PDB file of C-alpha atoms in Angstrom:
ATOM      1  CA  UNK A   1     -44.466  -2.636  22.426  1.00 78.00           C
ATOM      2  CA  UNK A   2     -42.847  -5.597  19.452  1.00 89.00           C
ATOM      3  CA  UNK A   3     -43.018  -8.938  21.084  1.00 91.00           C
ATOM      4  CA  UNK A   4     -39.517  -8.992  21.265  1.00 89.00           C
ATOM      5  CA  UNK A   5     -39.230  -6.159  23.336  1.00 90.00           C
ATOM      6  CA  UNK A   6     -42.237  -7.964  25.782  1.00 92.00           C
ATOM      7  CA  UNK A   7     -40.607 -11.305  26.276  1.00 92.00           C
ATOM      8  CA  UNK A   8     -36.853 -10.059  26.853  1.00 87.00           C
ATOM      9  CA  UNK A   9     -38.839  -7.676  29.484  1.00 88.00           C
ATOM     10  CA  UNK A  10     -40.806 -10.778  30.958  1.00 90.00           C
ATOM     11  CA  UNK A  11     -37.607 -12.366  30.786  1.00 89.00           C
ATOM     12  CA  UNK A  12     -35.784 -10.047  32.454  1.00 86.00           C
ATOM     13  CA  UNK A  13     -37.570  -9.639  35.305  1.00 86.00           C
ATOM     14  CA  UNK A  14     -37.542 -13.263  36.577  1.00 88.00           C
ATOM     15  CA  UNK A  15     -33.817 -12.614  35.721  1.00 85.00           C
ATOM     16  CA  UNK A  16     -32.756  -9.458  36.054  1.00 77.00           C
ATOM     17  CA  UNK A  17     -29.231  -8.064  34.356  1.00 80.00           C
ATOM     18  CA  UNK A  18     -26.394  -8.655  36.911  1.00 81.00           C
ATOM     19  CA  UNK A  19     -24.161  -5.134  37.832  1.00 85.00           C
ATOM     20  CA  UNK A  20     -20.896  -5.960  35.167  1.00 84.00           C
ATOM     21  CA  UNK A  21     -18.045  -5.501  37.636  1.00 89.00           C
ATOM     22  CA  UNK A  22     -20.104  -8.973  39.461  1.00 88.00           C
ATOM     23  CA  UNK A  23     -20.793 -11.078  36.288  1.00 84.00           C
ATOM     24  CA  UNK A  24     -16.414 -10.014  36.386  1.00 87.00           C
ATOM     25  CA  UNK A  25     -15.425 -10.828  39.803  1.00 90.00           C
ATOM     26  CA  UNK A  26     -17.611 -14.003  39.337  1.00 88.00           C
ATOM     27  CA  UNK A  27     -15.841 -15.213  36.507  1.00 83.00           C
ATOM     28  CA  UNK A  28     -12.306 -14.804  37.949  1.00 87.00           C
ATOM     29  CA  UNK A  29     -13.329 -16.896  40.851  1.00 90.00           C
ATOM     30  CA  UNK A  30     -13.212 -19.794  38.370  1.00 87.00           C
ATOM     31  CA  UNK A  31     -10.984 -22.576  39.042  1.00 84.00           C
ATOM     32  CA  UNK A  32      -9.242 -22.852  36.609  1.00 78.00           C
ATOM     33  CA  UNK A  33      -6.392 -25.856  38.166  1.00 80.00           C
ATOM     34  CA  UNK A  34      -7.183 -28.120  34.984  1.00 76.00           C
ATOM     35  CA  UNK A  35      -5.065 -29.583  32.730  1.00 75.00           C
ATOM     36  CA  UNK A  36      -4.776 -27.187  29.585  1.00 72.00           C
ATOM     37  CA  UNK A  37      -3.453 -29.093  26.486  1.00 73.00           C
ATOM     38  CA  UNK A  38      -3.115 -33.034  26.274  1.00 75.00           C
ATOM     39  CA  UNK A  39      -0.430 -32.208  23.293  1.00 73.00           C
ATOM     40  CA  UNK A  40       3.193 -30.459  22.751  1.00 73.00           C
ATOM     41  CA  UNK A  41       3.627 -32.174  19.860  1.00 76.00           C
ATOM     42  CA  UNK A  42       3.472 -31.883  16.192  1.00 88.00           C
ATOM     43  CA  UNK A  43      -0.290 -30.398  16.389  1.00 93.00           C
ATOM     44  CA  UNK A  44      -0.337 -29.643  13.231  1.00 95.00           C
ATOM     45  CA  UNK A  45      -0.147 -33.940  12.506  1.00 95.00           C
ATOM     46  CA  UNK A  46      -2.348 -34.527  14.981  1.00 94.00           C
ATOM     47  CA  UNK A  47      -4.949 -32.182  13.023  1.00 96.00           C
ATOM     48  CA  UNK A  48      -5.042 -33.178   9.606  1.00 96.00           C
ATOM     49  CA  UNK A  49      -4.754 -37.064  11.084  1.00 95.00           C
ATOM     50  CA  UNK A  50      -8.646 -35.612  13.389  1.00 95.00           C
ATOM     51  CA  UNK A  51      -9.829 -34.002  10.722  1.00 96.00           C
ATOM     52  CA  UNK A  52      -9.551 -36.815   8.061  1.00 95.00           C
ATOM     53  CA  UNK A  53     -10.918 -38.983  10.815  1.00 93.00           C
ATOM     54  CA  UNK A  54     -14.506 -36.889  10.355  1.00 91.00           C
ATOM     55  CA  UNK A  55     -14.647 -38.250   6.492  1.00 91.00           C
ATOM     56  CA  UNK A  56     -13.108 -34.763   6.171  1.00 94.00           C
ATOM     57  CA  UNK A  57     -10.535 -34.199   2.973  1.00 96.00           C
ATOM     58  CA  UNK A  58      -6.560 -33.088   4.009  1.00 97.00           C
ATOM     59  CA  UNK A  59      -4.828 -30.803   1.921  1.00 97.00           C
ATOM     60  CA  UNK A  60      -1.198 -29.778   3.043  1.00 97.00           C
ATOM     61  CA  UNK A  61       0.204 -27.140   1.669  1.00 97.00           C
ATOM     62  CA  UNK A  62       2.293 -24.132   1.366  1.00 97.00           C
ATOM     63  CA  UNK A  63       1.912 -20.363   1.176  1.00 96.00           C
ATOM     64  CA  UNK A  64       2.893 -20.852  -2.208  1.00 96.00           C
ATOM     65  CA  UNK A  65       0.623 -23.808  -3.368  1.00 96.00           C
ATOM     66  CA  UNK A  66      -2.578 -22.444  -2.227  1.00 97.00           C
ATOM     67  CA  UNK A  67      -4.064 -20.619  -5.435  1.00 97.00           C
ATOM     68  CA  UNK A  68      -3.204 -23.743  -7.292  1.00 97.00           C
ATOM     69  CA  UNK A  69      -4.411 -26.349  -4.844  1.00 97.00           C
ATOM     70  CA  UNK A  70      -7.969 -24.275  -4.325  1.00 97.00           C
ATOM     71  CA  UNK A  71      -7.604 -24.072  -8.169  1.00 96.00           C
ATOM     72  CA  UNK A  72      -7.801 -27.890  -8.403  1.00 96.00           C
ATOM     73  CA  UNK A  73     -10.499 -28.729  -6.033  1.00 96.00           C
ATOM     74  CA  UNK A  74     -13.063 -26.001  -7.767  1.00 96.00           C
ATOM     75  CA  UNK A  75     -12.615 -27.048 -10.598  1.00 95.00           C
ATOM     76  CA  UNK A  76     -13.584 -30.464  -9.500  1.00 94.00           C
ATOM     77  CA  UNK A  77     -16.406 -29.043  -8.570  1.00 92.00           C
ATOM     78  CA  UNK A  78     -18.305 -27.157 -12.260  1.00 93.00           C
ATOM     79  CA  UNK A  79     -20.582 -23.950 -10.871  1.00 95.00           C
ATOM     80  CA  UNK A  80     -20.049 -21.061  -8.691  1.00 97.00           C
ATOM     81  CA  UNK A  81     -18.714 -20.107  -5.394  1.00 97.00           C
ATOM     82  CA  UNK A  82     -19.247 -18.495  -2.159  1.00 97.00           C
ATOM     83  CA  UNK A  83     -16.157 -16.083  -1.171  1.00 98.00           C
ATOM     84  CA  UNK A  84     -16.380 -13.374   1.302  1.00 97.00           C
ATOM     85  CA  UNK A  85     -15.237 -10.374  -0.586  1.00 96.00           C
ATOM     86  CA  UNK A  86     -12.201  -9.863   2.347  1.00 97.00           C
ATOM     87  CA  UNK A  87     -11.078 -13.522   1.057  1.00 97.00           C
ATOM     88  CA  UNK A  88      -7.264 -13.095   0.503  1.00 97.00           C
ATOM     89  CA  UNK A  89      -7.124 -12.032  -3.651  1.00 96.00           C
ATOM     90  CA  UNK A  90      -4.306 -14.234  -4.343  1.00 96.00           C
ATOM     91  CA  UNK A  91      -6.021 -17.675  -2.497  1.00 97.00           C
ATOM     92  CA  UNK A  92      -8.475 -17.360  -5.399  1.00 96.00           C
ATOM     93  CA  UNK A  93      -5.841 -15.412  -8.257  1.00 95.00           C
ATOM     94  CA  UNK A  94      -5.783 -18.257  -9.736  1.00 95.00           C
ATOM     95  CA  UNK A  95      -9.436 -19.802  -9.548  1.00 93.00           C
ATOM     96  CA  UNK A  96     -11.322 -20.450 -13.042  1.00 91.00           C
ATOM     97  CA  UNK A  97     -14.859 -21.555 -11.230  1.00 93.00           C
ATOM     98  CA  UNK A  98     -17.021 -18.082 -11.604  1.00 95.00           C
ATOM     99  CA  UNK A  99     -16.457 -16.274  -7.771  1.00 97.00           C
ATOM    100  CA  UNK A 100     -20.032 -14.171  -6.427  1.00 97.00           C
ATOM    101  CA  UNK A 101     -18.606 -11.948  -3.475  1.00 96.00           C
ATOM    102  CA  UNK A 102     -20.923 -12.013  -0.303  1.00 96.00           C
ATOM    103  CA  UNK A 103     -23.323 -13.443  -2.377  1.00 96.00           C
ATOM    104  CA  UNK A 104     -26.887 -12.854  -0.818  1.00 95.00           C
ATOM    105  CA  UNK A 105     -29.304 -15.378   1.421  1.00 93.00           C
ATOM    106  CA  UNK A 106     -30.988 -16.185  -2.285  1.00 94.00           C
ATOM    107  CA  UNK A 107     -28.076 -17.286  -4.230  1.00 96.00           C
ATOM    108  CA  UNK A 108     -26.584 -19.007  -1.687  1.00 96.00           C
ATOM    109  CA  UNK A 109     -28.574 -22.250  -2.125  1.00 93.00           C
ATOM    110  CA  UNK A 110     -27.263 -22.564  -6.235  1.00 95.00           C
ATOM    111  CA  UNK A 111     -23.843 -22.451  -5.142  1.00 97.00           C
ATOM    112  CA  UNK A 112     -21.196 -24.605  -5.999  1.00 96.00           C
ATOM    113  CA  UNK A 113     -19.788 -24.797  -2.525  1.00 97.00           C
ATOM    114  CA  UNK A 114     -18.646 -21.337  -0.560  1.00 97.00           C
ATOM    115  CA  UNK A 115     -15.112 -20.786   0.777  1.00 98.00           C
ATOM    116  CA  UNK A 116     -13.601 -19.327   3.110  1.00 98.00           C
ATOM    117  CA  UNK A 117     -10.578 -18.759   6.015  1.00 98.00           C
ATOM    118  CA  UNK A 118     -11.026 -19.497   9.744  1.00 98.00           C
ATOM    119  CA  UNK A 119     -10.666 -17.988  13.173  1.00 98.00           C
ATOM    120  CA  UNK A 120      -8.523 -20.681  14.867  1.00 97.00           C
ATOM    121  CA  UNK A 121      -8.872 -24.919  15.126  1.00 97.00           C
ATOM    122  CA  UNK A 122      -7.589 -27.393  17.377  1.00 96.00           C
ATOM    123  CA  UNK A 123      -5.955 -30.544  16.765  1.00 95.00           C
ATOM    124  CA  UNK A 124      -6.923 -32.217  20.073  1.00 93.00           C
ATOM    125  CA  UNK A 125     -10.258 -32.429  18.570  1.00 93.00           C
ATOM    126  CA  UNK A 126      -9.607 -31.470  14.246  1.00 95.00           C
ATOM    127  CA  UNK A 127     -12.275 -28.975  15.040  1.00 97.00           C
ATOM    128  CA  UNK A 128     -12.073 -25.725  13.023  1.00 97.00           C
ATOM    129  CA  UNK A 129     -13.530 -22.827  14.539  1.00 98.00           C
ATOM    130  CA  UNK A 130     -15.556 -19.087  12.561  1.00 98.00           C
ATOM    131  CA  UNK A 131     -16.216 -16.054  13.997  1.00 97.00           C
ATOM    132  CA  UNK A 132     -17.176 -14.552  10.665  1.00 96.00           C
ATOM    133  CA  UNK A 133     -14.737 -12.104  10.749  1.00 96.00           C
ATOM    134  CA  UNK A 134     -12.455 -11.546   8.281  1.00 96.00           C
ATOM    135  CA  UNK A 135     -12.542 -13.706   5.253  1.00 97.00           C
ATOM    136  CA  UNK A 136     -15.261 -16.110   6.387  1.00 97.00           C
ATOM    137  CA  UNK A 137     -18.480 -13.680   5.991  1.00 96.00           C
ATOM    138  CA  UNK A 138     -21.410 -14.886   7.618  1.00 96.00           C
ATOM    139  CA  UNK A 139     -22.549 -17.755   9.048  1.00 95.00           C
ATOM    140  CA  UNK A 140     -24.654 -18.465   6.176  1.00 96.00           C
ATOM    141  CA  UNK A 141     -22.212 -18.648   3.733  1.00 96.00           C
ATOM    142  CA  UNK A 142     -20.964 -22.091   5.806  1.00 95.00           C
ATOM    143  CA  UNK A 143     -23.631 -23.957   6.785  1.00 94.00           C
ATOM    144  CA  UNK A 144     -26.001 -23.394   2.987  1.00 95.00           C
ATOM    145  CA  UNK A 145     -24.125 -24.706   0.291  1.00 95.00           C
ATOM    146  CA  UNK A 146     -23.174 -28.319   0.087  1.00 95.00           C
ATOM    147  CA  UNK A 147     -19.149 -27.781  -0.388  1.00 96.00           C
ATOM    148  CA  UNK A 148     -17.046 -25.837   1.537  1.00 97.00           C
ATOM    149  CA  UNK A 149     -13.607 -25.405   1.711  1.00 98.00           C
ATOM    150  CA  UNK A 150     -11.681 -23.763   4.596  1.00 98.00           C
ATOM    151  CA  UNK A 151      -7.939 -22.671   5.033  1.00 98.00           C
ATOM    152  CA  UNK A 152      -6.498 -23.248   8.238  1.00 98.00           C
ATOM    153  CA  UNK A 153      -2.848 -21.879   8.942  1.00 97.00           C
ATOM    154  CA  UNK A 154      -0.132 -23.620  11.014  1.00 96.00           C
ATOM    155  CA  UNK A 155       0.140 -20.344  12.888  1.00 96.00           C
ATOM    156  CA  UNK A 156      -4.609 -21.056  13.729  1.00 97.00           C
ATOM    157  CA  UNK A 157      -4.515 -24.165  15.157  1.00 96.00           C
ATOM    158  CA  UNK A 158      -3.349 -24.678  19.036  1.00 95.00           C
ATOM    159  CA  UNK A 159      -3.420 -27.824  20.893  1.00 93.00           C
ATOM    160  CA  UNK A 160      -5.805 -27.688  22.542  1.00 93.00           C
ATOM    161  CA  UNK A 161      -9.655 -26.175  23.179  1.00 92.00           C
ATOM    162  CA  UNK A 162      -8.123 -23.834  26.406  1.00 90.00           C
ATOM    163  CA  UNK A 163      -6.156 -22.979  24.188  1.00 91.00           C
ATOM    164  CA  UNK A 164      -8.457 -22.087  21.197  1.00 94.00           C
ATOM    165  CA  UNK A 165     -11.204 -20.013  23.175  1.00 92.00           C
ATOM    166  CA  UNK A 166      -8.305 -17.762  24.166  1.00 90.00           C
ATOM    167  CA  UNK A 167      -8.446 -16.439  21.397  1.00 93.00           C
ATOM    168  CA  UNK A 168     -11.304 -15.587  20.783  1.00 95.00           C
ATOM    169  CA  UNK A 169     -13.974 -12.682  21.243  1.00 92.00           C
ATOM    170  CA  UNK A 170     -16.938 -15.034  23.105  1.00 86.00           C
ATOM    171  CA  UNK A 171     -19.397 -12.066  22.206  1.00 87.00           C
ATOM    172  CA  UNK A 172     -18.734 -12.918  18.341  1.00 93.00           C
ATOM    173  CA  UNK A 173     -21.003 -14.925  16.115  1.00 93.00           C
ATOM    174  CA  UNK A 174     -19.261 -18.855  16.559  1.00 96.00           C
ATOM    175  CA  UNK A 175     -19.774 -21.759  15.009  1.00 96.00           C
ATOM    176  CA  UNK A 176     -17.188 -25.313  15.565  1.00 96.00           C
ATOM    177  CA  UNK A 177     -16.777 -27.032  12.213  1.00 95.00           C
ATOM    178  CA  UNK A 178     -15.275 -30.844  13.506  1.00 92.00           C
ATOM    179  CA  UNK A 179     -15.857 -32.430   9.658  1.00 87.00           C
ATOM    180  CA  UNK A 180     -18.838 -31.761   7.099  1.00 85.00           C
ATOM    181  CA  UNK A 181     -22.640 -31.855   8.392  1.00 81.00           C
ATOM    182  CA  UNK A 182     -23.782 -35.787   9.807  1.00 78.00           C
ATOM    183  CA  UNK A 183     -26.312 -37.091  12.014  1.00 79.00           C
ATOM    184  CA  UNK A 184     -27.175 -40.815  12.799  1.00 74.00           C
ATOM    185  CA  UNK A 185     -31.084 -41.830  12.895  1.00 69.00           C
ATOM    186  CA  UNK A 186     -31.631 -44.414  15.824  1.00 76.00           C
ATOM    187  CA  UNK A 187     -30.641 -47.385  13.989  1.00 74.00           C
ATOM    188  CA  UNK A 188     -27.065 -45.368  13.637  1.00 74.00           C
ATOM    189  CA  UNK A 189     -27.585 -44.917   9.620  1.00 77.00           C
ATOM    190  CA  UNK A 190     -25.074 -41.976   8.865  1.00 75.00           C
ATOM    191  CA  UNK A 191     -26.598 -39.247   6.316  1.00 77.00           C
ATOM    192  CA  UNK A 192     -24.687 -36.254   5.572  1.00 75.00           C
ATOM    193  CA  UNK A 193     -25.339 -32.900   4.412  1.00 71.00           C
ATOM    194  CA  UNK A 194     -29.037 -31.988   6.050  1.00 72.00           C
ATOM    195  CA  UNK A 195     -27.350 -29.234   8.569  1.00 77.00           C
ATOM    196  CA  UNK A 196     -24.930 -28.349   6.617  1.00 82.00           C
ATOM    197  CA  UNK A 197     -22.197 -28.226   3.996  1.00 92.00           C
ATOM    198  CA  UNK A 198     -21.932 -32.699   2.681  1.00 92.00           C
ATOM    199  CA  UNK A 199     -18.440 -31.914   1.997  1.00 95.00           C
ATOM    200  CA  UNK A 200     -15.896 -30.192   3.990  1.00 96.00           C
ATOM    201  CA  UNK A 201     -12.091 -30.192   2.909  1.00 97.00           C
ATOM    202  CA  UNK A 202      -9.382 -28.442   4.256  1.00 98.00           C
ATOM    203  CA  UNK A 203      -5.895 -27.237   3.296  1.00 98.00           C
ATOM    204  CA  UNK A 204      -3.614 -26.321   6.371  1.00 98.00           C
ATOM    205  CA  UNK A 205      -0.966 -24.173   4.592  1.00 97.00           C
ATOM    206  CA  UNK A 206       2.406 -24.458   5.964  1.00 94.00           C
TER     207      UNK A 206
END
């Protein structure tokens, strides 16, 4: 028996797995009579405002403007960029920078940045959610390179957290991105880039 199997066996002995029907019934009993959204207005404007509050760069573009804008942003930072192999090809059709599709983990640290899509975005909190499905790549791609450019389509932006969670599969690995990586010490001195990309740029496509 491996160490992992032994650990899981001990956990199972202390907290045995509940039958699926029991878990589902317990989930259905949760009271959801809470306020589900705080905004019904222009969620695109609110999202752009909240993302910018996190010191991220927000650019509003039309679908036809994505290739040119993306090419401009990558040209500003010389180097190679990691992209998922299933990233829409039209997004990077004009990219002059070298693109590395599905880079290996060992190659990530040498990249100038990464370009991905997302699964959903929350206007109220300015949060972008990746479930590492289509056009998003593995989690490491969005965390190791120093620069991350995320393309967010207007239809992916929802008013509040419950709306976003309803769109997501809880069994998938979820990464919540609220601005560039940032942390503060006891004197509140802000340091960016310690736990992820130091620079975040967001293309809002509408």
